[in-house]
Coordinates of C-alpha atoms in Angstrom, one line a residue:
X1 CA 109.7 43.9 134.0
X2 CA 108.1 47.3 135.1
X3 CA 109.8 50.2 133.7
X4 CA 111.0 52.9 135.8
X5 CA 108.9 56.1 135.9
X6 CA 111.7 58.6 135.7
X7 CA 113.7 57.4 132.9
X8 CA 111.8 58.5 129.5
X9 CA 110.7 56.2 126.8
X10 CA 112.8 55.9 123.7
X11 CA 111.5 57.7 120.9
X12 CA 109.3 55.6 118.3
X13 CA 109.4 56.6 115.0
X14 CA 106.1 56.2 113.5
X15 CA 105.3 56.7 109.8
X16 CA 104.2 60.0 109.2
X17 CA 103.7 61.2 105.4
X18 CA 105.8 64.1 104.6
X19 CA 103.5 67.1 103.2
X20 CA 105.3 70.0 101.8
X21 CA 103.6 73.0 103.3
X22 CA 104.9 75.4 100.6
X23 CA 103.5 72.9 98.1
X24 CA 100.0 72.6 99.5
X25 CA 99.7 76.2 100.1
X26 CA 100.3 76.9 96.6
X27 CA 97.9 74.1 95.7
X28 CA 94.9 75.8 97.7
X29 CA 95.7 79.2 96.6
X30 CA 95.5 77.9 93.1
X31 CA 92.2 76.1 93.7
X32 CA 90.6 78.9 96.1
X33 CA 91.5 81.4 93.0
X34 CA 89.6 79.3 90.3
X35 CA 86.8 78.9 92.8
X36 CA 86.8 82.6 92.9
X37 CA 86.3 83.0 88.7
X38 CA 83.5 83.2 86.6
X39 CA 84.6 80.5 84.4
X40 CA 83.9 77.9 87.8
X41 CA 80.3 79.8 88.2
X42 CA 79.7 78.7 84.5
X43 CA 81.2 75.2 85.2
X44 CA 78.9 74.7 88.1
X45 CA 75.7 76.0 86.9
X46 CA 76.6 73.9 83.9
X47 CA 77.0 70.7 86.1
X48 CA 74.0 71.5 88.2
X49 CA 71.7 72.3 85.3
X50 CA 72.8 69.2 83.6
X51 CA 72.4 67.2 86.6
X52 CA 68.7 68.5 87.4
X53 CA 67.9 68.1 83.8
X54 CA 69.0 64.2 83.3
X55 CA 67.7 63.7 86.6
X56 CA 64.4 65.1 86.3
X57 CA 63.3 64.6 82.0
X58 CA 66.2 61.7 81.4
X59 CA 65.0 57.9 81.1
X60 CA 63.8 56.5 84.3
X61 CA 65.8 53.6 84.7
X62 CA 68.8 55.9 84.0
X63 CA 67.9 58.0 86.5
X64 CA 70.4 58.5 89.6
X65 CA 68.9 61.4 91.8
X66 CA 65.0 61.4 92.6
X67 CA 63.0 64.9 92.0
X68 CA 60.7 63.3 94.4
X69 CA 63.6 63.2 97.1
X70 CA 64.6 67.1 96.8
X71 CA 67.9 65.7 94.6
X72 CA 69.7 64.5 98.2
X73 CA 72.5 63.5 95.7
X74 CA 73.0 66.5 94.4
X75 CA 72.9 68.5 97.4
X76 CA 75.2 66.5 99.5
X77 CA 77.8 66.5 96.5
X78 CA 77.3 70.5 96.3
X79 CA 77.9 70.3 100.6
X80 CA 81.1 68.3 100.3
X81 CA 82.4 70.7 97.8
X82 CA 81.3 73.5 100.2
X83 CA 83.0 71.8 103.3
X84 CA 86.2 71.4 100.9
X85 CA 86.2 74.7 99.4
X86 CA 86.0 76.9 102.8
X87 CA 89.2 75.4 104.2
X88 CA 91.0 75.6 101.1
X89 CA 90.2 79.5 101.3
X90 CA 91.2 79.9 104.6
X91 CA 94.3 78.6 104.1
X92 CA 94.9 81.0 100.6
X93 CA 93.7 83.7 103.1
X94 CA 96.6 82.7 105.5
X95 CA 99.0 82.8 103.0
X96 CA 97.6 85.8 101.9
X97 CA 97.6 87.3 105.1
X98 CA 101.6 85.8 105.8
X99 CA 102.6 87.8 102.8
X100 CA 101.1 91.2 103.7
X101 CA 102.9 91.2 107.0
X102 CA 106.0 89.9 105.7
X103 CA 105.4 93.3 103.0
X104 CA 104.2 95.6 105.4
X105 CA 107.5 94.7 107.5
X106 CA 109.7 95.4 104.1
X107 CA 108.4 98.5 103.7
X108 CA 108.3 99.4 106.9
X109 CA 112.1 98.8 107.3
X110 CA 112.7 100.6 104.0
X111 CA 111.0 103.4 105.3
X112 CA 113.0 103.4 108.2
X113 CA 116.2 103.3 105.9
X114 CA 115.0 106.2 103.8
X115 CA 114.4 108.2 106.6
X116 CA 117.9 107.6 108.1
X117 CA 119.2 107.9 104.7
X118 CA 117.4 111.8 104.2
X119 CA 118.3 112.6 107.8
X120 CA 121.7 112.2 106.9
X121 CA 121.6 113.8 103.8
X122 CA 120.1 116.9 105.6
X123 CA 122.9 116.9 108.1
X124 CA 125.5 116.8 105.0
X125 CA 124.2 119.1 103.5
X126 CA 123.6 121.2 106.7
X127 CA 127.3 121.0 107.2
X128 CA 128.7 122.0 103.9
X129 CA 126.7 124.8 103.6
X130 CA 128.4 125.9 107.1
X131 CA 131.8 125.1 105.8
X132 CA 131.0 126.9 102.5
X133 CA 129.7 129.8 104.2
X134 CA 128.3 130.9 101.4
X135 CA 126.5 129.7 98.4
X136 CA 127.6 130.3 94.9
X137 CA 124.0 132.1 93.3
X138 CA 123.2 131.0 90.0
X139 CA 124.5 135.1 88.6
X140 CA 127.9 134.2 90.0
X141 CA 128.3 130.9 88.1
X142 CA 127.1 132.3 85.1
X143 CA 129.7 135.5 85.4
X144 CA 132.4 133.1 85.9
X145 CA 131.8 130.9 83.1
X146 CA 131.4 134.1 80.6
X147 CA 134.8 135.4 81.9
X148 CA 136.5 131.4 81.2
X149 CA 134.8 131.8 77.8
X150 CA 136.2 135.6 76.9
X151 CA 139.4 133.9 78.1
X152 CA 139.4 130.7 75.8
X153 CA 138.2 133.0 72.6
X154 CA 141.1 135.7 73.5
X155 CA 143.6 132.1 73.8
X156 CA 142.4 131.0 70.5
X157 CA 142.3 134.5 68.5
X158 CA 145.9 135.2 70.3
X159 CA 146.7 131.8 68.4
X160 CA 145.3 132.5 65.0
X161 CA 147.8 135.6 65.1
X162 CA 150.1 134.1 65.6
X163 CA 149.7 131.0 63.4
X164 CA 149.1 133.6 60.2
X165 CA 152.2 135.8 61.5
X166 CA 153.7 132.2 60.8
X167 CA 152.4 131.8 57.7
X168 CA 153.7 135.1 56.2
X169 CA 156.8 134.9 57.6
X170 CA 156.8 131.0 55.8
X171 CA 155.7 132.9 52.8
X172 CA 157.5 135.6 52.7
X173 CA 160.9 133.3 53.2
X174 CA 159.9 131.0 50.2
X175 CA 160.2 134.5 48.2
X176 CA 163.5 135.4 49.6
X177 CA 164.4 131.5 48.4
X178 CA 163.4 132.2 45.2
X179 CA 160.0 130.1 45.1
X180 CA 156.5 131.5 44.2
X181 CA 153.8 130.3 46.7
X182 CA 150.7 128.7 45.8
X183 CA 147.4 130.1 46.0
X184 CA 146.1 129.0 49.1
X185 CA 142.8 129.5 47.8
X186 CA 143.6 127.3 44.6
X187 CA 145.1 124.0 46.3
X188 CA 141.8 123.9 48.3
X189 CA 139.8 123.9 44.9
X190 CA 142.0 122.0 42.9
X191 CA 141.8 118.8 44.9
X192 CA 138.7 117.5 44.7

């Protein structure tokens, strides 16, 4: 039976293998960074030498990759790891490129915030200086703190009076009582 033109098809599910794009991105950034070492320069011109030198002094019968030929072997296994290697940078490039912009936008919007942030600072401070009317200088802070210190060290000799008047009048009443009063002077000696 002919199927009718405007009724879509049901959806067929096909098999599709399920790649993790975070996963292979990391995977290519890792392999696109060792590419980009010296230690894979070494490895290589290690491979290459030791392939052109088996392939060119080893035994004949052993030999896998013709001198004669220009070593096609070799150069198509060098191309396929050239035609492998560029998209794998690409895609690190990509990456790379993702995460700039997604930076530049951070700090972008944190410079944004700081400005908002010292804009309002300014007006703050703008307006308590207004409500202030004037500043308290450095001089007048320091006068007023002298004068809180003259007061404390007048509190506390005031005190010291008063806590010796005290201690004659203690003394002097032990006399009346009939009782002679230590040496202050002694009991602080004698007990150690």
């Amino acid at each position: 039976m002919a199927e009718r033109l405007d009724t879509p098809l049901e959806a067929r599910r096909r098999w599709r293998p399920q790649l993790d794009p975070e996963f292979f991105g990391r995977f290519s950034e890792g392999i696109a960074r060792f590419m980009g070492t010296p230690r894979f320069l070494l490895y290589l011109t290690i491979f290459c030498t030791a392939w052109l030198l088996w392939n060119t002094f080893g035994p004949k019968h052993l030999q896998f990759d013709s001198a004669a030929l220009g070593f096609t072997a070799l150069t198509l296994m060098l191309s396929l790891q050239a035609s492998y290697s560029s998209p794998l940078i690409l895609l690190a490039q990509n990456r790379q490129t993702d995460r700039d912009r997604v930076s530049a936008e951070q700090d972008r919007q944190r410079a944004e915030r700081n400005l908002a942030d010292t804009e309002y600072l300014a007006r703050e401070m703008a307006a308590v200086r207004l409500a202030l009317g004037e500043v308290a200088t450095r001089d007048f802070v320091r006068s007023e703190l002298r004068g809180l210190l003259e007061d404390i060290v007048e509190e506390r000799e005031a005190r010291i009076r008063e806590l010796e008047a005290e201690l004659a009048q203690m003394e002097r009443d032990l006399q009346r009582a009939g009782v002679e009063p230590h040496d202050r002077r002694e009991d602080d000696g004698a007990g150690g």
